[in-house]
Amino acid sequence: MQSPPLLPGVFYMILIGGCVLALPLSFLLISLYKKALVKGMGYTSVSFTSADFKSAPVIHDLAPATDINLVNISDLSDDSSKIYFRLKETLGYHWFVYGAMVLVFATIISGSFLQSFGTISFWRLFYCILIFSFPYVHISEMLLANGWKQKMAIYLVVFFMYFALLYIIWSKAATNGMTFWTALIPVFIYNAIPAAIIILFRSGKIKAVGMFVLSFIMVSVSGPALFSFYMSTHPESLETLGMTFIRAGFSANLTVLVWIIISLSVTIVVGWIFINRIKAFYTRKWINDIQLTADSYLLLFNFTYSIFIFFESPKYALVSLLAFPAYKITGLLFLFFLRKRKVKKVSPRMLLLRVFALGDDSKNLFERVLKHWRYAGSIQMISGPDLAAATVEPHEIVSFVSGNLKDSFCEGADSILENIAKIDSYPDLDGTHRVNEFFCRDNNWKYVLRQLVMHSDTVLMDLRSFSDKFAGCRYEIEALVNMVSLNRIIFIVDTNTDIDFTRQVFTKAIHSADNGSVNRMMPQNVTLYKIESHKDKDVSRLLNLLCSKIE
């Protein structure tokens, strides 16, 4: 009979082996996905013809005089919008809800841990809850942090709270010879491995897919690992099965190889089913990207904590696995009330347009805006390589791996209108809204743009680094000026924007707008807001400005 400590060693092998394989695969996957996206955008849709996109000729009257103003966003307020205040308040509630969920999780883990040692007391329970609530650090960073400065601030605040609570416990219940630093060591011992994995897989370019890939790889490699463990601890089964293969003409090495292939194939199928179930939950709105990320954190910590408990008591290690379902049930109860905090009866839809060449700058600003705006309404955007790593969703990854990414692209006019009609503007279980991406071909993106403009309540156009090199943005400006009241649009620029050229584009767009354009019938001035996106205050002012457009 195997000794209990052997099985946790196998689980550590699965965890470490999964990380070693998943890390390069995550980089490879996101790289191939971006290449496939760029390649798909370069194709011409054979089902979309010029006849689908014709407009009647118009005679242009003399355009009204329109001023084009440049305003430093740092000169604006960041707290004048009641809706923005409500968004920040709702984000705070969301953070507290996850705190309650993690507290339930940590309490069950702590009870299982202490029962495995056969001893429990108030201060011991308090101490263990503090240790096993560490996942809340990572959830706080995911929910609240915008940029590395805010991440550092959150870490400092949370660690200060940890040290303060730990000091209280130590001063009340420390045994003889236990120093404060001795009491601190278990916090690092029990949390170091999952914390390091999260930092590794939730940073940089693979942030959107890292934990997803790790989950699949861990399920897959568990087959050979657990099969090998079973065979090594059950010699009679090893002898019987081994002799069966050898009598069939297999050599010893070939037999082992076949066993590995078979067990790996079985768990790959199981892993693929697991991934497809996540895809189904996501598309049915039973889970979203915030919940999926938080759940992956908690599962990773739960898995690691259970391994530690297993060394003392396999029974209570199994009991500790109930911590995750309890965390989810608590979330369902709390998030039901959070979903009621709508800023408006009908969720506003924001269209995001930008210069694709911005790369990481585009991604950083998008993530900062999304963190708050998602509590107000949805975001519509034409997909591009700049935000591919930030906006990729589970069903898109599964479609790509399955070779079905082409099915996500808009093709003919009918399919475009059908996709537009499917825009998801309803809140998820936690009250947040989603990003609706549109994958376009080279010859139909202009038609998609015009449809999105007509189905959006406000527009944010990122013109940072805009110059005469970006013909696509010039067309977008012309379409916006022609179709949308300028008081519903926010144009942002920076020091790299060619302001003189930008003024020329707007002047030409206004002069070439149709006579029936709202900006001809009710002339509005054009305002370009100059922003330094690395400054948190400037991003707050931008969000405040966005919210003022839907009040």
XYZ file of C-alpha atoms in Angstrom:
551
model
C 0.000 0.000 0.000
C 1.388 3.422 -0.931
C 2.270 5.927 1.734
C 0.086 9.068 1.584
C 2.949 11.537 0.999
C 3.677 9.983 -2.418
C 0.478 11.229 -4.047
C 1.064 14.921 -3.229
C 4.423 14.560 -4.926
C 2.632 13.450 -8.090
C 0.348 16.472 -7.888
C 3.385 18.737 -7.591
C 4.810 17.072 -10.676
C 1.560 17.800 -12.524
C 1.663 21.422 -11.365
C 5.316 22.025 -12.225
C 5.201 20.005 -15.450
C 2.069 21.872 -16.498
C 3.793 25.216 -15.959
C 6.895 24.198 -17.907
C 4.799 23.131 -20.903
C 2.092 25.816 -20.691
C 4.381 28.852 -20.613
C 5.956 28.482 -24.092
C 2.659 27.169 -25.495
C 0.876 30.312 -24.251
C 3.339 32.565 -26.064
C 3.077 30.407 -29.185
C -0.725 30.390 -29.073
C -1.135 34.162 -28.728
C 1.465 34.739 -31.462
C -0.282 32.374 -33.888
C -3.678 33.870 -33.006
C -2.501 37.399 -33.819
C -0.969 36.217 -37.104
C -4.203 34.440 -38.052
C -6.176 37.572 -37.198
C -3.950 39.811 -39.353
C -4.078 37.281 -42.193
C -7.877 37.076 -41.988
C -8.194 40.873 -42.024
C -6.174 40.965 -45.231
C -8.528 38.665 -47.129
C -11.282 39.927 -49.411
C -14.763 38.658 -48.638
C -16.164 37.097 -51.825
C -19.723 37.387 -50.480
C -19.451 41.157 -49.977
C -19.667 43.294 -53.113
C -19.582 46.997 -53.821
C -23.325 46.840 -54.485
C -23.815 46.210 -50.763
C -22.203 49.516 -49.907
C -23.465 52.325 -52.096
C -24.815 55.676 -51.102
C -26.797 58.145 -53.178
C -24.814 61.111 -54.529
C -25.349 64.348 -52.611
C -24.911 68.003 -53.462
C -22.943 69.768 -50.765
C -23.958 73.234 -49.693
C -21.461 75.587 -48.137
C -20.339 73.962 -44.889
C -20.972 75.851 -41.621
C -18.033 77.415 -39.834
C -16.713 74.984 -37.217
C -13.921 75.552 -34.734
C -11.396 72.814 -34.010
C -10.202 73.212 -30.424
C -7.322 71.556 -28.602
C -7.918 71.012 -24.862
C -5.514 69.546 -22.316
C -7.484 66.894 -20.487
C -5.445 67.656 -17.351
C -7.387 70.946 -17.141
C -10.698 69.102 -16.731
C -12.412 67.726 -13.638
C -12.275 64.065 -12.710
C -15.270 63.998 -10.358
C -18.065 66.031 -11.960
C -20.004 63.076 -13.393
C -22.465 61.335 -11.076
C -22.328 58.244 -13.293
C -18.541 58.030 -12.983
C -18.858 58.275 -9.199
C -21.393 55.429 -9.299
C -19.063 53.320 -11.446
C -16.230 53.755 -8.956
C -18.615 52.954 -6.115
C -19.845 49.803 -7.872
C -16.266 48.680 -8.513
C -15.647 49.082 -4.771
C -18.698 46.935 -3.993
C -17.442 44.345 -6.441
C -14.130 44.262 -4.605
C -15.872 43.751 -1.243
C -18.032 40.974 -2.703
C -14.909 39.079 -3.742
C -13.546 39.715 -0.259
C -16.562 37.949 1.243
C -16.209 35.093 -1.249
C -12.520 34.611 -0.438
C -13.289 34.789 3.306
C -15.688 31.839 2.980
C -13.080 30.000 0.922
C -10.321 30.655 3.480
C -12.523 29.622 6.417
C -13.223 26.175 4.929
C -9.568 25.665 4.023
C -8.534 26.756 7.538
C -11.027 24.429 9.237
C -9.827 21.484 7.127
C -6.185 22.352 7.791
C -6.633 22.581 11.579
C -8.811 19.474 11.768
C -6.114 17.528 9.944
C -3.870 18.290 12.932
C -6.695 17.547 15.363
C -6.542 20.956 17.022
C -8.539 24.122 16.578
C -8.950 27.376 18.502
C -10.141 30.911 17.790
C -6.682 32.411 17.321
C -5.414 29.463 15.295
C -8.466 29.753 13.031
C -7.944 33.512 12.694
C -4.293 32.931 11.844
C -5.048 30.288 9.201
C -7.809 32.390 7.609
C -5.235 35.151 7.238
C -2.825 32.743 5.529
C -5.375 31.173 3.212
C -7.083 34.410 2.178
C -3.940 35.402 0.269
C -5.666 34.909 -3.144
C -7.491 38.159 -2.394
C -4.231 40.010 -3.066
C -4.256 38.863 -6.695
C -7.990 39.436 -7.113
C -7.578 42.980 -5.756
C -4.816 43.673 -8.253
C -6.944 42.316 -11.115
C -10.017 44.359 -10.179
C -8.480 47.651 -9.085
C -5.026 48.185 -10.533
C -4.387 50.430 -13.531
C -0.691 50.391 -14.358
C 2.285 49.384 -12.248
C 1.976 52.327 -9.840
C -1.487 51.307 -8.743
C -0.406 47.666 -8.583
C 2.404 48.601 -6.209
C 0.019 50.750 -4.154
C -2.460 47.872 -3.824
C 0.264 45.431 -2.856
C 1.582 47.839 -0.224
C -1.876 48.447 1.261
C -2.827 44.764 1.337
C 0.525 43.681 2.769
C 0.277 46.383 5.426
C -3.120 44.985 6.407
C -1.620 41.487 6.507
C 1.246 42.580 8.725
C -1.095 44.504 11.023
C -3.521 41.590 11.467
C -0.680 39.118 11.842
C 0.891 41.296 14.516
C -2.395 41.345 16.449
C -2.622 37.543 16.280
C 1.015 37.122 17.281
C 0.714 39.518 20.217
C -2.402 37.722 21.496
C -1.594 34.089 20.920
C 2.145 33.585 20.292
C 3.688 30.631 22.097
C 6.988 30.851 23.909
C 9.872 31.489 21.577
C 7.709 32.402 18.543
C 8.842 35.657 16.990
C 6.769 37.811 14.666
C 8.915 36.811 11.684
C 8.459 33.124 12.548
C 4.696 33.648 12.433
C 5.070 35.297 9.029
C 6.910 32.391 7.378
C 3.813 30.146 6.777
C 2.184 32.947 4.760
C 5.007 32.612 2.218
C 5.342 28.827 2.429
C 1.717 28.070 1.611
C 1.265 30.827 -0.964
C 4.602 31.139 -2.759
C 4.023 28.538 -5.495
C 0.537 29.614 -6.697
C 1.468 33.300 -6.353
C 4.554 32.800 -8.534
C 2.503 30.912 -11.144
C -0.098 33.693 -11.304
C 2.561 36.375 -11.676
C 4.161 34.330 -14.441
C 1.004 33.527 -16.400
C -0.926 36.765 -15.829
C 1.672 39.208 -17.072
C 2.700 40.573 -20.432
C 1.366 39.283 -23.726
C -0.060 35.992 -22.438
C -2.237 37.493 -19.695
C -5.479 36.693 -21.514
C -4.665 33.046 -22.309
C -2.004 31.947 -19.795
C -4.236 30.497 -17.054
C -6.544 29.023 -19.701
C -3.686 27.118 -21.334
C -2.256 26.074 -17.948
C -5.597 24.535 -16.924
C -5.770 22.471 -20.118
C -2.140 21.304 -19.875
C -2.491 20.325 -16.202
C -5.548 18.200 -16.996
C -3.703 16.632 -19.939
C -0.461 15.714 -18.132
C -2.380 14.334 -15.157
C -3.147 11.197 -17.194
C 0.419 9.860 -17.595
C 1.395 11.102 -14.102
C -1.467 9.425 -12.247
C -1.248 6.265 -14.383
C 2.474 5.971 -13.643
C 1.811 6.546 -9.953
C -0.857 3.854 -9.897
C 1.342 1.336 -11.669
C 4.347 2.043 -9.447
C 2.292 1.514 -6.284
C 0.386 -1.557 -7.530
C 3.031 -4.048 -8.717
C 0.461 -6.793 -9.367
C -1.409 -4.568 -11.854
C 1.904 -3.522 -13.414
C 2.921 -7.156 -13.903
C -0.443 -8.252 -15.318
C -0.831 -5.381 -17.778
C 2.856 -5.397 -18.710
C 2.898 -9.091 -19.524
C -0.233 -8.665 -21.663
C 1.556 -6.141 -23.878
C 4.803 -8.156 -23.985
C 2.937 -11.303 -25.058
C 1.389 -9.200 -27.841
C 4.915 -8.550 -29.176
C 5.645 -5.146 -27.570
C 9.076 -4.463 -26.106
C 9.335 -3.030 -22.573
C 10.181 0.477 -23.840
C 7.432 0.398 -26.454
C 4.945 -0.760 -23.812
C 5.754 2.212 -21.601
C 5.480 4.570 -24.595
C 2.062 3.149 -25.561
C 0.831 3.523 -21.961
C 1.921 7.166 -21.944
C 0.251 7.863 -25.301
C -3.016 6.189 -24.287
C -3.241 7.899 -20.873
C -2.254 11.244 -22.405
C -4.848 10.881 -25.165
C -7.599 10.151 -22.644
C -6.845 13.199 -20.503
C -6.381 15.443 -23.566
C -9.944 14.525 -24.537
C -11.074 15.226 -20.967
C -9.207 18.554 -21.045
C -10.789 19.497 -24.377
C -14.260 18.702 -23.014
C -13.438 20.838 -19.954
C -12.331 23.762 -22.161
C -15.450 23.470 -24.313
C -17.640 23.526 -21.215
C -15.970 26.776 -20.184
C -16.658 28.117 -23.681
C -20.324 27.137 -23.333
C -20.598 28.755 -19.886
C -18.999 31.902 -21.280
C -21.247 32.219 -24.328
C -24.335 31.565 -22.180
C -23.225 34.362 -19.827
C -22.917 32.051 -16.833
C -19.354 33.274 -16.399
C -17.258 36.153 -17.761
C -13.588 37.062 -17.987
C -13.421 38.559 -14.463
C -15.036 35.518 -12.877
C -13.000 33.146 -15.014
C -9.746 34.769 -13.936
C -10.721 34.902 -10.245
C -11.934 31.293 -10.369
C -8.656 30.140 -11.909
C -6.803 31.858 -9.052
C -8.931 30.186 -6.390
C -8.719 26.757 -8.016
C -4.944 27.016 -8.195
C -4.675 28.006 -4.537
C -7.252 25.370 -3.523
C -5.265 22.695 -5.358
C -2.017 23.770 -3.669
C -3.521 24.053 -0.177
C -5.099 20.594 -0.501
C -1.710 19.092 -1.295
C -0.301 20.500 1.947
C -3.280 19.194 3.947
C -2.943 15.771 2.310
C 0.379 15.213 4.088
C -1.489 15.179 7.417
C -4.923 13.834 6.454
C -6.155 12.676 3.017
C -9.719 12.872 4.343
C -9.515 16.559 5.220
C -7.641 17.252 1.980
C -10.794 16.094 0.173
C -12.959 18.195 2.501
C -10.839 21.244 1.680
C -11.839 20.891 -1.977
C -15.333 22.025 -0.933
C -13.881 25.512 -0.425
C -14.187 26.366 -4.119
C -17.888 25.409 -4.493
C -18.625 27.363 -1.290
C -16.803 30.372 -2.741
C -18.916 30.146 -5.931
C -22.220 29.805 -4.052
C -21.349 32.848 -1.937
C -20.588 34.741 -5.124
C -23.939 33.835 -6.687
C -25.772 35.251 -3.675
C -23.818 38.523 -3.501
C -23.488 39.144 -7.235
C -27.261 38.902 -7.668
C -27.606 42.153 -5.721
C -24.609 43.762 -7.438
C -26.289 43.170 -10.810
C -29.120 45.479 -9.737
C -26.783 48.491 -9.630
C -27.405 49.691 -13.192
C -26.328 53.230 -14.011
C -29.159 53.485 -16.568
C -32.204 51.393 -17.408
C -30.821 50.799 -20.904
C -27.097 50.079 -20.944
C -25.185 52.570 -23.143
C -22.985 51.236 -25.931
C -19.601 52.780 -26.627
C -17.798 52.436 -29.952
C -14.007 52.349 -29.621
C -11.908 53.403 -32.630
C -8.147 53.816 -32.626
C -4.883 53.883 -34.529
C -3.919 50.190 -34.810
C -0.194 51.005 -34.778
C -0.294 52.119 -31.106
C 0.342 48.563 -29.890
C 0.864 48.374 -26.112
C -0.199 52.013 -25.654
C -3.576 51.138 -27.126
C -3.876 48.049 -24.917
C -2.952 49.916 -21.720
C -5.507 52.675 -22.262
C -8.182 50.179 -23.324
C -7.724 48.112 -20.157
C -7.899 51.215 -17.959
C -11.075 52.473 -19.605
C -12.664 49.011 -19.590
C -12.047 48.546 -15.849
C -14.677 51.204 -15.055
C -16.787 51.477 -18.202
C -17.759 47.783 -18.050
C -20.034 48.684 -15.112
C -21.870 51.236 -17.305
C -22.283 49.485 -20.640
C -20.737 47.479 -23.456
C -17.888 48.348 -25.811
C -18.063 47.773 -29.574
C -14.880 47.618 -31.608
C -13.364 46.328 -34.825
C -10.795 43.737 -33.848
C -7.143 44.351 -34.641
C -3.705 42.999 -33.745
C -3.088 45.809 -31.226
C -5.774 44.572 -28.816
C -5.861 40.896 -29.815
C -4.061 39.769 -26.648
C -6.225 41.954 -24.399
C -9.675 41.131 -25.814
C -9.371 37.476 -26.864
C -12.193 35.487 -25.269
C -12.471 31.754 -24.425
C -14.776 30.929 -27.334
C -12.421 32.731 -29.755
C -9.418 30.752 -28.523
C -11.328 27.473 -28.836
C -12.482 28.471 -32.338
C -8.903 29.286 -33.330
C -7.453 26.035 -31.976
C -10.274 24.135 -33.705
C -9.425 25.844 -36.991
C -12.766 27.668 -37.069
C -11.628 31.259 -36.519
C -12.741 32.083 -40.071
C -16.342 31.528 -38.927
C -15.982 34.534 -36.599
C -15.305 36.964 -39.471
C -17.981 39.197 -40.956
C -18.554 38.279 -44.599
C -21.594 39.396 -46.602
C -23.958 42.238 -45.738
C -26.552 39.829 -44.311
C -24.057 38.216 -41.931
C -22.803 41.652 -40.863
C -26.316 42.838 -40.015
C -26.926 39.566 -38.183
C -23.774 40.070 -36.083
C -24.746 43.674 -35.370
C -28.160 42.482 -34.162
C -26.379 40.100 -31.749
C -24.499 42.898 -29.957
C -24.520 41.946 -26.274
C -25.539 44.994 -24.265
C -27.019 43.172 -21.255
C -25.068 42.900 -17.994
C -23.555 39.633 -16.824
C -24.261 38.054 -13.456
C -21.843 40.433 -11.710
C -23.292 43.564 -13.331
C -20.448 44.047 -15.817
C -20.823 44.300 -19.589
C -18.814 42.735 -22.376
C -16.634 43.795 -25.279
C -18.243 43.041 -28.654
C -15.521 42.433 -31.225
C -16.120 42.408 -34.968
C -13.673 40.521 -37.174
C -13.668 42.212 -40.569
C -12.295 41.490 -44.031
C -10.301 44.004 -46.046
C -13.268 45.016 -48.217
C -16.131 45.089 -45.684
C -14.762 46.865 -42.600
C -16.102 50.244 -43.740
C -19.610 48.825 -43.939
C -19.192 47.274 -40.473
C -17.960 50.628 -39.154
C -21.028 52.477 -40.428
C -23.336 49.893 -38.894
C -21.528 50.122 -35.546
C -21.737 53.917 -35.612
C -25.504 53.696 -36.026
C -25.781 51.233 -33.107
C -23.622 53.096 -30.556
C -24.553 55.751 -28.007
C -21.124 57.350 -27.676
C -17.762 57.090 -29.422
C -14.187 57.202 -28.139
C -11.622 57.664 -30.903
C -7.975 57.295 -29.968
C -5.983 59.509 -32.358
C -2.687 59.307 -30.537
C 0.157 59.145 -33.090
C -2.323 59.912 -35.897
C -0.709 61.207 -39.108
C -1.130 61.007 -42.891
C 0.056 57.359 -42.790
C -3.278 56.144 -41.421
C -5.827 56.276 -44.229
C -8.220 54.033 -42.312
C -8.505 56.542 -39.467
C -9.127 59.324 -41.969
C -12.105 57.401 -43.298
C -13.370 56.778 -39.745
C -13.219 60.501 -38.968
C -15.151 61.307 -42.158
C -17.801 58.685 -41.305
C -18.167 59.957 -37.722
C -18.459 63.604 -38.746
C -21.066 62.652 -41.332
C -23.155 60.356 -39.119
C -22.754 61.254 -35.418
C -23.299 64.465 -33.501
C -19.875 65.705 -32.446
C -21.071 66.201 -28.873
C -21.355 62.400 -28.578
C -17.723 61.784 -29.617
C -14.479 62.114 -27.687
C -11.299 62.449 -29.739
C -8.034 62.033 -27.824
C -4.580 63.004 -29.088
C -1.069 63.178 -27.662
C 2.295 64.787 -28.371
C 2.880 62.315 -31.236
C -0.300 63.327 -33.083
C 0.173 65.496 -36.160
C -2.237 68.217 -35.008
C -2.050 70.332 -38.176
C -2.837 67.334 -40.360
C -5.619 66.288 -37.970
C -7.207 69.739 -38.278
C -7.067 69.435 -42.073
C -8.797 66.037 -41.961
C -11.613 67.371 -39.782
C -12.042 70.481 -41.920
C -12.305 68.352 -45.059
C -14.690 65.919 -43.339
C -17.022 68.733 -42.322
C -17.015 70.238 -45.838
C -17.700 66.859 -47.481
C -20.449 65.774 -45.050
C -23.905 65.139 -46.513
C -26.419 67.980 -46.373
C -28.545 65.828 -44.057
C -25.675 65.300 -41.600
C -26.532 66.257 -38.030
C -23.313 68.287 -37.886
C -24.523 70.428 -40.806
C -28.034 70.943 -39.478
C -26.831 71.567 -35.903
C -23.167 72.632 -36.172
C -20.876 71.544 -33.331
C -17.260 72.427 -32.633
C -14.610 69.714 -32.782
C -12.661 69.234 -29.535
C -9.401 67.286 -29.455
C -8.450 66.234 -25.927
C -4.730 65.962 -25.314
C -3.946 63.169 -22.879
C -0.942 61.603 -21.197
C -2.253 58.074 -20.873
C 0.430 56.977 -18.401
C -0.989 59.416 -15.844
C -3.752 57.893 -13.733
C -5.409 61.280 -13.224
C -5.660 61.866 -16.979
C -7.341 58.484 -17.438
C -9.769 59.337 -14.611
C -10.599 62.640 -16.337
C -11.174 60.763 -19.601
C -13.554 58.345 -17.865
C -15.342 61.248 -16.212
C -15.709 62.865 -19.647
C -17.022 59.631 -21.176
C -19.609 59.230 -18.450
C -20.765 62.820 -18.923
C -21.708 61.891 -22.520
C -24.337 59.389 -21.326
C -25.874 61.408 -18.489
